[in-house]
Amino acid sequence: MTDLKPFLSDNAAAVHPKVWEAMRAADSPDNPYDGDALSAELDARFTALFGRECAGLWVATGTAANCLALGTMCAPHGAVVCHEEAHIEVDEGGAPGFFLHGAKLILVPGEGALLTPEGIAAAIDPIRDDVHQVQPHAVSITQASEYGRAYALPELEALGKFAATRGLGLHMDGARFANAAAGLSQDAGEAARAASGPVDSLAFGFIKNGGMGAEAVVLFDPDRAAEVRYRRKRAGHLQCKGRYLAAQVLAMLEDDLWLANAAHANAAAREVASGCGERLMHEVDANELFVRLSPAEREALRGDGFAFYDWGAEAARFVTAWNTAQEDAAALGKAIAAL
Amino acid sequence: MTDLKPFLSDNAAAVHPKVWEAMRAADSPDNPYDGDALSAELDARFTALFGRECAGLWVATGTAANCLALGTMCAPHGAVVCHEEAHIEVDEGGAPGFFLHGAKLILVPGEGALLTPEGIAAAIDPIRDDVHQVQPHAVSITQASEYGRAYALPELEALGKFAATRGLGLHMDGARFANAAAGLSQDAGEAARAASGPVDSLAFGFIKNGGMGAEAVVLFDPDRAAEVRYRRKRAGHLQCKGRYLAAQVLAMLEDDLWLANAAHANAAAREVASGCGERLMHEVDANELFVRLSPAEREALRGDGFAFYDWGAEAARFVTAWNTAQEDAAALGKAIAAL
Amino acid sequence: MTDLKPFLSDNAAAVHPKVWEAMRAADSPDNPYDGDALSAELDARFTALFGRECAGLWVATGTAANCLALGTMCAPHGAVVCHEEAHIEVDEGGAPGFFLHGAKLILVPGEGALLTPEGIAAAIDPIRDDVHQVQPHAVSITQASEYGRAYALPELEALGKFAATRGLGLHMDGARFANAAAGLSQDAGEAARAASGPVDSLAFGFIKNGGMGAEAVVLFDPDRAAEVRYRRKRAGHLQCKGRYLAAQVLAMLEDDLWLANAAHANAAAREVASGCGERLMHEVDANELFVRLSPAEREALRGDGFAFYDWGAEAARFVTAWNTAQEDAAALGKAIAAL
Amino acid sequence: MTDLKPFLSDNAAAVHPKVWEAMRAADSPDNPYDGDALSAELDARFTALFGRECAGLWVATGTAANCLALGTMCAPHGAVVCHEEAHIEVDEGGAPGFFLHGAKLILVPGEGALLTPEGIAAAIDPIRDDVHQVQPHAVSITQASEYGRAYALPELEALGKFAATRGLGLHMDGARFANAAAGLSQDAGEAARAASGPVDSLAFGFIKNGGMGAEAVVLFDPDRAAEVRYRRKRAGHLQCKGRYLAAQVLAMLEDDLWLANAAHANAAAREVASGCGERLMHEVDANELFVRLSPAEREALRGDGFAFYDWGAEAARFVTAWNTAQEDAAALGKAIAAL
């Protein structure tokens, strides 16, 4: 596959050299599980980044990160409100049903796979307050969204206010949190705060952004951390050589590598977007592009060596990554513009 | 901790250089999840090793490996029979209850944390065949056992026959399978077959034996693999850069590294054992030693720089690893002998 | 409430005298749980009624009946396809998520709350056959539907064929099965067979039709009965004085009381319908009517002593029962016609 | 079976005439589920009886009552401590695993199937406070115990203090609560308070004591009632004609019928006990007797028309009920004495 110009996904990209370096440095023995010195740093590092107290726990996948966080917010007899195309609904193999012991997902439509207070209200207001109907306990939003759109801070604040008013927890699936953040500010703290707003928990993704197998569950109510630690173990997600996961996370935080990698991917996406014009189905806030392309046009692009997924019958999805070559992005933009 | 002579556990040991090498070689892009070329090799490699058809799936922890395998053998309303000190009962944070949706563990005593058909029968024969009592669906044994004992092939065959007669699945927790196998033969295939006998599934551990974060679920009924794949995803255990896990497993299988590493650890354990005499609480079939030592004796050993866990008030546990220095083992054996 | 002409629901109607009689007759001692002579009759009685071998188990609620049956057809990692307004989705407090250990419901739209092979196919064909997406394992239909519509035999056969082709189990929520059946034939066996078609399991409702607290899970694959018995106990649904539930079911089957009661309710519904003309939102196949009525019209009817639920802002739902007075039904029909 | 002198169990006895009467009186229509006037009385009636604020919810079985109450006290990743022969461990088909989503039972031995603070401490003190081990969240005791023993108030207070100190909820399985209470006082309020002590929740059994199919979950923290109501519906235990269950419970509370029925059964048990002498394996605090009897002796008794269960190879269990004939009890006592 190496000769292709790869825009299939960021989820299988190579691991960043600094992440490798940090993992190798973790080879010297330390306590198992999360008793090591590296894991012990996470709470403080995330607290410093977000400027409010939080706990940070490593876990191997975004699916686990989302579900462990949501498990603290939604009882088995409750429901999580999410977009009808949210990853937790469409692409996690029913993991929320498993981790939340049969809790329900309440699906909400919304442009760009973004939620609004109005959209959520329209979905949950008809739910009668009686035991025959599953009551919403939490809301899960995705930053950047499944269509590469990012919530800006005022939108997050409106959602946070709505959730608080309704007594709902607010979780953020941040598989591409870095890409959303990088679109909002070039200062890491500011970007992190703007992209997370007042959420109660965040699945902070690193794997698509240069990591290997470590995401972080960030809990802005650190009192929830104890429960998540029990649930992480119970789900078989407490790795005994956890220091290698902590090392990955710390490497991504060090010198704001997470933001730099995401900014690179976003720049590549903008480069591609510059050739797409009216073909773009959604604004490009992060590193994903959804582009109207006929079958023949897609075939032509593939003939030129571009790899990407179809998106239905008349469109394609392109994803850039931390290591997308600038010339590949430029070539793709030009090739689309020339169709 | 680096100046200590470490006998705490093998679960936090460094990663073997060949595993590092294989992981680095996996850095070139490939399909995500388990769609890559390395993951695709696993079924054939395990089939060749065990000499009978099987499926092999990577997963990040032994807890997940055990529970995913057991999930195919025991319905939520059933029970898994295991030793009362089995890891799945004592040390996995209730993971079987989670993965098996509330199935029960039926606990059986037994010398050396080993099970026998008689011991199992004594536990399950009194269970009335009616719906008020949870019926056994499967048996889980540990190889090597929690006390470092190994089942020999005839014992496994007796257990297999018993399980088949009773209609029970037979699972093996092989967190230290390699150590048990290395004690049985120096030929990899023969060792693997002798140590697994007729089990239906095996959680084949690599992490304690030089890996980083990859074990294998080996299913000797490959028809079960599809269900396990769905369950693995649902449990958040399908890593998108799965090729790095496959690489670890393949590196361990390559040139029988798994057996060589285990043989090294076992040799170190025997070296220590040679100084223990009557102090040994259990025969040493693998890489764990349980040694009667008074508090004062343990303090003396710690004063000499040996790191290990207490085992109750009057004993200690020592664990050797793939990288235990020969001189450290010899020193420990001598120090104990000299007490 | 006794002075009202009650069209609120059939779910709180009085218990039929013959049911009372049978329960009283069950007062003499017998074996507990389902070991009594009455419970032992159920399999044969349902087999005779449906003309194909089946097992019949009592259970106290339709929710439990549906979920116990579905539990044999859908693994925790699978999904049940149902109408988007199905009772199991909308009104059972998330019970399917509980009993099926987190399995998902796939929601399908459809006129009259009826499903068709085409409608189901449209919902499930886009599901990719990979582990990221929850796969359908079963279909659940409701007879009569949430809008009082009944499937005729050819429609059931088409659904059965579709389900078989796709490898899906086919379950029927028959909370008002009797009412659907009574609309299809006046011969009990013929009605039962026509209304159930080739389904694999049926939650046969008696409570809304004159019973007190006993429905039946009818399993047309009797091999599934053992599992359901274990699950029933595990869900706390194995009552120790089960003979009183068996007595209710047998009383309803005796002399086809179930069909007679339903025919009465249906006739009352037709009587009401005769006054509704164009106001009817759905054909009246059973004992429920959905009638377009303005707020003022509804107020007028209530002023006349009719009790019923609003159905949204511009309609009302009327339900007749086994004991609806003929004159009340006639009065309601006339009152609506006179609006 | 009617000619036998029945000492098999109280769980299949006839329904008390006053319960029948109350059920018949409930036949007039009312709101479905627990929206009826009878169900609405329960909280106040139990509050009056126990002299402290509580909520009372009907449910059809003791298994469901226990599990619904425990579900508010023990998270899925926690454990409930109970006696190793407790009904929830031995005879409920794994229901706690189902309702508590995989939570564990920690089993404690104890004379007479009674727990003590010391016994519980011995079981839980060795549990390490780390995520690898399932932590206790609640204690469940049985009143009267599986061997017909009753906790006196000081014993309950000691258990309550212990539980509070350890941060554990305290639940009471009161399948035969009435029998335990009747042994403590002849004043209903005093008996109820003495037998329940400071427990947080009680599964108050009525079925074995003259009811048909209604027990009560009594929650002394009424704030938990809302959660239990959702869970009850979700478990398929919210019957639509709930008024017939409420009627049963109210009939049992009316004029202290529950206490009178239990006192009758207890007196019969004492009558039997008077003939047993040294044969008694446990003191008789309620309505169960465990009597050492050889196979030949048991055969002789059966020859005389007494029906009862064997209890292992050398003993028998006799249970009296609200309707045990005085002459049957006397005859049994004499027959045993004469052996």
PDB file of N, CA and C in Angstrom, chain C residues 1 11-15 20 23-24 27 30 32-33 60-61 63 91-95 98-99 101 207 211-212 233-237 239-241 243-244, chain D residues 1 11-15 20 23-24 27 30 32-33 60-61 63 91-95 98-99 101 207 211-212 233-237 239-241 243-244:
ATOM      1  N   MET C   1     -64.295   6.194  39.741  1.00  0.00           N
ATOM      2  CA  MET C   1     -64.244   6.194  38.279  1.00  0.00           C
ATOM      3  C   MET C   1     -65.392   5.387  37.668  1.00  0.00           C
ATOM      4  N   ASN C  11     -56.160  -2.403  29.706  1.00  0.00           N
ATOM      5  CA  ASN C  11     -55.135  -3.001  30.567  1.00  0.00           C
ATOM      6  C   ASN C  11     -55.477  -2.971  32.052  1.00  0.00           C
ATOM      7  N   ALA C  12     -56.568  -2.307  32.404  1.00  0.00           N
ATOM      8  CA  ALA C  12     -56.934  -2.271  33.821  1.00  0.00           C
ATOM      9  C   ALA C  12     -58.353  -2.792  34.032  1.00  0.00           C
ATOM     10  N   ALA C  13     -58.904  -3.432  33.022  1.00  0.00           N
ATOM     11  CA  ALA C  13     -60.270  -3.946  33.122  1.00  0.00           C
ATOM     12  C   ALA C  13     -60.378  -4.999  34.221  1.00  0.00           C
ATOM     13  N   ALA C  14     -61.587  -5.257  34.635  1.00  0.00           N
ATOM     14  CA  ALA C  14     -61.818  -6.275  35.655  1.00  0.00           C
ATOM     15  C   ALA C  14     -61.417  -7.650  35.124  1.00  0.00           C
ATOM     16  N   VAL C  15     -61.297  -8.573  36.052  1.00  0.00           N
ATOM     17  CA  VAL C  15     -60.954  -9.948  35.718  1.00  0.00           C
ATOM     18  C   VAL C  15     -62.238 -10.712  35.396  1.00  0.00           C
ATOM     19  N   TRP C  20     -61.610 -15.856  37.596  1.00  0.00           N
ATOM     20  CA  TRP C  20     -61.721 -15.904  39.061  1.00  0.00           C
ATOM     21  C   TRP C  20     -62.014 -17.336  39.535  1.00  0.00           C
ATOM     22  N   MET C  23     -59.087 -19.594  39.311  1.00  0.00           N
ATOM     23  CA  MET C  23     -58.081 -19.299  40.324  1.00  0.00           C
ATOM     24  C   MET C  23     -58.511 -19.864  41.676  1.00  0.00           C
ATOM     25  N   ARG C  24     -59.769 -19.666  42.019  1.00  0.00           N
ATOM     26  CA  ARG C  24     -60.257 -20.216  43.286  1.00  0.00           C
ATOM     27  C   ARG C  24     -60.106 -21.730  43.325  1.00  0.00           C
ATOM     28  N   ASP C  27     -56.871 -23.353  44.538  1.00  0.00           N
ATOM     29  CA  ASP C  27     -56.452 -23.080  45.911  1.00  0.00           C
ATOM     30  C   ASP C  27     -55.958 -24.335  46.643  1.00  0.00           C
ATOM     31  N   ASP C  30     -50.672 -27.839  45.771  1.00  0.00           N
ATOM     32  CA  ASP C  30     -49.994 -28.585  44.714  1.00  0.00           C
ATOM     33  C   ASP C  30     -48.511 -28.199  44.783  1.00  0.00           C
ATOM     34  N   PRO C  32     -45.004 -26.415  44.159  1.00  0.00           N
ATOM     35  CA  PRO C  32     -44.720 -25.000  43.919  1.00  0.00           C
ATOM     36  C   PRO C  32     -44.133 -24.758  42.528  1.00  0.00           C
ATOM     37  N   TYR C  33     -43.936 -23.478  42.229  1.00  0.00           N
ATOM     38  CA  TYR C  33     -43.321 -23.011  40.984  1.00  0.00           C
ATOM     39  C   TYR C  33     -44.159 -23.496  39.799  1.00  0.00           C
ATOM     40  N   ALA C  60     -45.814 -13.135  34.343  1.00  0.00           N
ATOM     41  CA  ALA C  60     -46.778 -12.159  34.863  1.00  0.00           C
ATOM     42  C   ALA C  60     -47.040 -10.957  33.978  1.00  0.00           C
ATOM     43  N   THR C  61     -46.140 -10.647  33.067  1.00  0.00           N
ATOM     44  CA  THR C  61     -46.330  -9.431  32.260  1.00  0.00           C
ATOM     45  C   THR C  61     -45.921  -9.667  30.816  1.00  0.00           C
ATOM     46  N   THR C  63     -44.207  -7.527  29.112  1.00  0.00           N
ATOM     47  CA  THR C  63     -42.814  -7.103  28.997  1.00  0.00           C
ATOM     48  C   THR C  63     -41.888  -8.288  29.231  1.00  0.00           C
ATOM     49  N   ASP C  91     -42.310   1.753  25.389  1.00  0.00           N
ATOM     50  CA  ASP C  91     -43.094   1.684  26.627  1.00  0.00           C
ATOM     51  C   ASP C  91     -42.679   0.601  27.605  1.00  0.00           C
ATOM     52  N   GLU C  92     -41.523   0.031  27.442  1.00  0.00           N
ATOM     53  CA  GLU C  92     -41.154  -1.033  28.375  1.00  0.00           C
ATOM     54  C   GLU C  92     -39.950  -0.662  29.235  1.00  0.00           C
ATOM     55  N   GLY C  93     -39.725   0.612  29.358  1.00  0.00           N
ATOM     56  CA  GLY C  93     -38.709   1.087  30.296  1.00  0.00           C
ATOM     57  C   GLY C  93     -37.314   0.535  30.038  1.00  0.00           C
ATOM     58  N   GLY C  94     -37.044   0.205  28.786  1.00  0.00           N
ATOM     59  CA  GLY C  94     -35.715  -0.310  28.477  1.00  0.00           C
ATOM     60  C   GLY C  94     -35.547  -1.779  28.813  1.00  0.00           C
ATOM     61  N   ALA C  95     -36.640  -2.486  29.017  1.00  0.00           N
ATOM     62  CA  ALA C  95     -36.542  -3.899  29.398  1.00  0.00           C
ATOM     63  C   ALA C  95     -35.739  -4.745  28.405  1.00  0.00           C
ATOM     64  N   PHE C  98     -32.208  -4.639  29.222  1.00  0.00           N
ATOM     65  CA  PHE C  98     -31.887  -5.356  30.460  1.00  0.00           C
ATOM     66  C   PHE C  98     -31.854  -6.866  30.216  1.00  0.00           C
ATOM     67  N   PHE C  99     -32.941  -7.396  29.692  1.00  0.00           N
ATOM     68  CA  PHE C  99     -33.038  -8.846  29.515  1.00  0.00           C
ATOM     69  C   PHE C  99     -32.064  -9.368  28.455  1.00  0.00           C
ATOM     70  N   HIS C 101     -29.160  -7.978  27.785  1.00  0.00           N
ATOM     71  CA  HIS C 101     -27.794  -7.634  28.155  1.00  0.00           C
ATOM     72  C   HIS C 101     -27.175  -6.612  27.218  1.00  0.00           C
ATOM     73  N   ILE C 207     -53.927 -10.734  29.765  1.00  0.00           N
ATOM     74  CA  ILE C 207     -54.284  -9.793  30.828  1.00  0.00           C
ATOM     75  C   ILE C 207     -55.253  -8.726  30.325  1.00  0.00           C
ATOM     76  N   GLY C 211     -57.799 -11.556  31.864  1.00  0.00           N
ATOM     77  CA  GLY C 211     -56.942 -12.178  32.863  1.00  0.00           C
ATOM     78  C   GLY C 211     -56.561 -11.188  33.951  1.00  0.00           C
ATOM     79  N   MET C 212     -55.792 -11.676  34.916  1.00  0.00           N
ATOM     80  CA  MET C 212     -55.348 -10.812  35.997  1.00  0.00           C
ATOM     81  C   MET C 212     -53.860 -10.509  35.879  1.00  0.00           C
ATOM     82  N   LYS C 233     -36.624 -17.801  35.855  1.00  0.00           N
ATOM     83  CA  LYS C 233     -36.257 -17.824  37.267  1.00  0.00           C
ATOM     84  C   LYS C 233     -35.279 -16.700  37.584  1.00  0.00           C
ATOM     85  N   ARG C 234     -34.286 -16.570  36.739  1.00  0.00           N
ATOM     86  CA  ARG C 234     -33.232 -15.590  36.961  1.00  0.00           C
ATOM     87  C   ARG C 234     -33.760 -14.157  36.985  1.00  0.00           C
ATOM     88  N   ALA C 235     -34.870 -13.945  36.294  1.00  0.00           N
ATOM     89  CA  ALA C 235     -35.461 -12.613  36.251  1.00  0.00           C
ATOM     90  C   ALA C 235     -36.483 -12.409  37.364  1.00  0.00           C
ATOM     91  N   GLY C 236     -36.550 -13.370  38.286  1.00  0.00           N
ATOM     92  CA  GLY C 236     -37.493 -13.233  39.392  1.00  0.00           C
ATOM     93  C   GLY C 236     -38.935 -13.417  38.953  1.00  0.00           C
ATOM     94  N   HIS C 237     -39.139 -14.126  37.862  1.00  0.00           N
ATOM     95  CA  HIS C 237     -40.492 -14.289  37.335  1.00  0.00           C
ATOM     96  C   HIS C 237     -41.065 -15.687  37.534  1.00  0.00           C
ATOM     97  N   GLN C 239     -42.957 -17.532  39.845  1.00  0.00           N
ATOM     98  CA  GLN C 239     -43.749 -17.373  41.072  1.00  0.00           C
ATOM     99  C   GLN C 239     -43.937 -18.727  41.746  1.00  0.00           C
ATOM    100  N   CYS C 240     -43.876 -18.726  43.080  1.00  0.00           N
ATOM    101  CA  CYS C 240     -43.958 -20.041  43.734  1.00  0.00           C
ATOM    102  C   CYS C 240     -45.383 -20.597  43.706  1.00  0.00           C
ATOM    103  N   LYS C 241     -46.354 -19.709  43.697  1.00  0.00           N
ATOM    104  CA  LYS C 241     -47.722 -20.216  43.548  1.00  0.00           C
ATOM    105  C   LYS C 241     -48.153 -20.080  42.080  1.00  0.00           C
ATOM    106  N   ARG C 243     -49.412 -21.998  40.145  1.00  0.00           N
ATOM    107  CA  ARG C 243     -50.658 -22.629  39.710  1.00  0.00           C
ATOM    108  C   ARG C 243     -51.776 -21.622  39.500  1.00  0.00           C
ATOM    109  N   TYR C 244     -51.702 -20.486  40.205  1.00  0.00           N
ATOM    110  CA  TYR C 244     -52.742 -19.475  39.996  1.00  0.00           C
ATOM    111  C   TYR C 244     -52.570 -18.783  38.647  1.00  0.00           C
TER     112      TYR C 244
ATOM    113  N   MET D   1     -52.766 -34.736  46.269  1.00  0.00           N
ATOM    114  CA  MET D   1     -51.917 -34.507  47.427  1.00  0.00           C
ATOM    115  C   MET D   1     -52.719 -34.159  48.675  1.00  0.00           C
ATOM    116  N   ASN D  11     -44.511 -22.456  50.805  1.00  0.00           N
ATOM    117  CA  ASN D  11     -44.511 -21.618  49.600  1.00  0.00           C
ATOM    118  C   ASN D  11     -45.597 -21.977  48.600  1.00  0.00           C
ATOM    119  N   ALA D  12     -46.337 -23.043  48.862  1.00  0.00           N
ATOM    120  CA  ALA D  12     -47.402 -23.392  47.930  1.00  0.00           C
ATOM    121  C   ALA D  12     -48.744 -23.504  48.644  1.00  0.00           C
ATOM    122  N   ALA D  13     -48.783 -22.986  49.876  1.00  0.00           N
ATOM    123  CA  ALA D  13     -50.029 -23.066  50.650  1.00  0.00           C
ATOM    124  C   ALA D  13     -51.146 -22.283  49.961  1.00  0.00           C
ATOM    125  N   ALA D  14     -52.366 -22.577  50.372  1.00  0.00           N
ATOM    126  CA  ALA D  14     -53.522 -21.862  49.822  1.00  0.00           C
ATOM    127  C   ALA D  14     -53.451 -20.381  50.182  1.00  0.00           C
ATOM    128  N   VAL D  15     -54.261 -19.607  49.492  1.00  0.00           N
ATOM    129  CA  VAL D  15     -54.342 -18.174  49.743  1.00  0.00           C
ATOM    130  C   VAL D  15     -55.367 -17.937  50.847  1.00  0.00           C
ATOM    131  N   TRP D  20     -58.169 -13.270  49.391  1.00  0.00           N
ATOM    132  CA  TRP D  20     -59.131 -13.469  48.291  1.00  0.00           C
ATOM    133  C   TRP D  20     -60.169 -12.359  48.266  1.00  0.00           C
ATOM    134  N   MET D  23     -58.820  -9.114  47.042  1.00  0.00           N
ATOM    135  CA  MET D  23     -58.575  -9.139  45.604  1.00  0.00           C
ATOM    136  C   MET D  23     -59.881  -8.946  44.840  1.00  0.00           C
ATOM    137  N   ARG D  24     -60.910  -9.649  45.283  1.00  0.00           N
ATOM    138  CA  ARG D  24     -62.208  -9.512  44.613  1.00  0.00           C
ATOM    139  C   ARG D  24     -62.704  -8.073  44.697  1.00  0.00           C
ATOM    140  N   ASP D  27     -61.707  -5.510  42.059  1.00  0.00           N
ATOM    141  CA  ASP D  27     -62.103  -5.776  40.673  1.00  0.00           C
ATOM    142  C   ASP D  27     -62.669  -4.547  39.963  1.00  0.00           C
ATOM    143  N   ASP D  30     -59.727   0.832  38.040  1.00  0.00           N
ATOM    144  CA  ASP D  30     -58.904   1.905  38.590  1.00  0.00           C
ATOM    145  C   ASP D  30     -57.737   2.105  37.633  1.00  0.00           C
ATOM    146  N   PRO D  32     -54.183   1.913  35.863  1.00  0.00           N
ATOM    147  CA  PRO D  32     -53.292   0.762  35.694  1.00  0.00           C
ATOM    148  C   PRO D  32     -51.966   0.946  36.444  1.00  0.00           C
ATOM    149  N   TYR D  33     -51.158  -0.117  36.407  1.00  0.00           N
ATOM    150  CA  TYR D  33     -49.815  -0.135  36.991  1.00  0.00           C
ATOM    151  C   TYR D  33     -49.905   0.133  38.495  1.00  0.00           C
ATOM    152  N   ALA D  60     -43.924  -9.256  42.461  1.00  0.00           N
ATOM    153  CA  ALA D  60     -44.546 -10.584  42.487  1.00  0.00           C
ATOM    154  C   ALA D  60     -43.754 -11.672  43.192  1.00  0.00           C
ATOM    155  N   THR D  61     -42.451 -11.484  43.366  1.00  0.00           N
ATOM    156  CA  THR D  61     -41.649 -12.561  43.961  1.00  0.00           C
ATOM    157  C   THR D  61     -40.606 -11.994  44.919  1.00  0.00           C
ATOM    158  N   THR D  63     -37.562 -13.066  45.014  1.00  0.00           N
ATOM    159  CA  THR D  63     -36.333 -12.897  44.237  1.00  0.00           C
ATOM    160  C   THR D  63     -36.263 -11.492  43.663  1.00  0.00           C
ATOM    161  N   ASP D  91     -30.456 -20.335  45.685  1.00  0.00           N
ATOM    162  CA  ASP D  91     -31.765 -20.729  45.158  1.00  0.00           C
ATOM    163  C   ASP D  91     -32.464 -19.704  44.277  1.00  0.00           C
ATOM    164  N   GLU D  92     -31.750 -18.723  43.800  1.00  0.00           N
ATOM    165  CA  GLU D  92     -32.437 -17.720  42.987  1.00  0.00           C
ATOM    166  C   GLU D  92     -31.936 -17.719  41.546  1.00  0.00           C
ATOM    167  N   GLY D  93     -31.360 -18.811  41.141  1.00  0.00           N
ATOM    168  CA  GLY D  93     -30.993 -18.968  39.733  1.00  0.00           C
ATOM    169  C   GLY D  93     -30.055 -17.906  39.200  1.00  0.00           C
ATOM    170  N   GLY D  94     -29.263 -17.343  40.094  1.00  0.00           N
ATOM    171  CA  GLY D  94     -28.328 -16.317  39.641  1.00  0.00           C
ATOM    172  C   GLY D  94     -28.971 -14.950  39.449  1.00  0.00           C
ATOM    173  N   ALA D  95     -30.140 -14.751  40.034  1.00  0.00           N
ATOM    174  CA  ALA D  95     -30.840 -13.470  39.850  1.00  0.00           C
ATOM    175  C   ALA D  95     -30.013 -12.256  40.283  1.00  0.00           C
ATOM    176  N   PHE D  98     -27.916 -11.112  37.552  1.00  0.00           N
ATOM    177  CA  PHE D  98     -28.684 -10.489  36.478  1.00  0.00           C
ATOM    178  C   PHE D  98     -29.103  -9.062  36.851  1.00  0.00           C
ATOM    179  N   PHE D  99     -29.770  -8.928  37.977  1.00  0.00           N
ATOM    180  CA  PHE D  99     -30.293  -7.614  38.364  1.00  0.00           C
ATOM    181  C   PHE D  99     -29.184  -6.624  38.711  1.00  0.00           C
ATOM    182  N   HIS D 101     -26.177  -6.702  37.383  1.00  0.00           N
ATOM    183  CA  HIS D 101     -25.277  -6.536  36.243  1.00  0.00           C
ATOM    184  C   HIS D 101     -23.893  -7.106  36.492  1.00  0.00           C
ATOM    185  N   ILE D 207     -46.142 -13.978  50.536  1.00  0.00           N
ATOM    186  CA  ILE D 207     -46.651 -15.113  49.768  1.00  0.00           C
ATOM    187  C   ILE D 207     -46.637 -16.396  50.588  1.00  0.00           C
ATOM    188  N   GLY D 211     -50.439 -14.988  51.219  1.00  0.00           N
ATOM    189  CA  GLY D 211     -50.673 -14.233  50.003  1.00  0.00           C
ATOM    190  C   GLY D 211     -50.648 -15.123  48.770  1.00  0.00           C
ATOM    191  N   MET D 212     -50.845 -14.502  47.611  1.00  0.00           N
ATOM    192  CA  MET D 212     -50.814 -15.265  46.369  1.00  0.00           C
ATOM    193  C   MET D 212     -49.556 -14.948  45.567  1.00  0.00           C
ATOM    194  N   LYS D 233     -40.008  -1.652  36.530  1.00  0.00           N
ATOM    195  CA  LYS D 233     -40.593  -1.672  35.190  1.00  0.00           C
ATOM    196  C   LYS D 233     -39.644  -2.368  34.216  1.00  0.00           C
ATOM    197  N   ARG D 234     -38.388  -1.995  34.308  1.00  0.00           N
ATOM    198  CA  ARG D 234     -37.379  -2.512  33.378  1.00  0.00           C
ATOM    199  C   ARG D 234     -37.216  -4.025  33.488  1.00  0.00           C
ATOM    200  N   ALA D 235     -37.522  -4.551  34.660  1.00  0.00           N
ATOM    201  CA  ALA D 235     -37.415  -6.000  34.863  1.00  0.00           C
ATOM    202  C   ALA D 235     -38.726  -6.712  34.542  1.00  0.00           C
ATOM    203  N   GLY D 236     -39.663  -5.987  33.960  1.00  0.00           N
ATOM    204  CA  GLY D 236     -40.938  -6.619  33.600  1.00  0.00           C
ATOM    205  C   GLY D 236     -41.791  -6.947  34.811  1.00  0.00           C
ATOM    206  N   HIS D 237     -41.582  -6.230  35.910  1.00  0.00           N
ATOM    207  CA  HIS D 237     -42.304  -6.536  37.143  1.00  0.00           C
ATOM    208  C   HIS D 237     -43.381  -5.513  37.500  1.00  0.00           C
ATOM    209  N   GLN D 239     -46.777  -4.854  36.974  1.00  0.00           N
ATOM    210  CA  GLN D 239     -47.987  -5.465  36.427  1.00  0.00           C
ATOM    211  C   GLN D 239     -49.044  -4.392  36.161  1.00  0.00           C
ATOM    212  N   CYS D 240     -49.781  -4.537  35.062  1.00  0.00           N
ATOM    213  CA  CYS D 240     -50.732  -3.457  34.754  1.00  0.00           C
ATOM    214  C   CYS D 240     -51.947  -3.503  35.669  1.00  0.00           C
ATOM    215  N   LYS D 241     -52.293  -4.668  36.135  1.00  0.00           N
ATOM    216  CA  LYS D 241     -53.383  -4.717  37.117  1.00  0.00           C
ATOM    217  C   LYS D 241     -52.784  -4.826  38.531  1.00  0.00           C
ATOM    218  N   ARG D 243     -53.298  -3.318  41.055  1.00  0.00           N
ATOM    219  CA  ARG D 243     -54.168  -3.143  42.218  1.00  0.00           C
ATOM    220  C   ARG D 243     -54.465  -4.468  42.914  1.00  0.00           C
ATOM    221  N   TYR D 244     -54.387  -5.564  42.143  1.00  0.00           N
ATOM    222  CA  TYR D 244     -54.621  -6.866  42.789  1.00  0.00           C
ATOM    223  C   TYR D 244     -53.440  -7.263  43.681  1.00  0.00           C
TER     224      TYR D 244
END
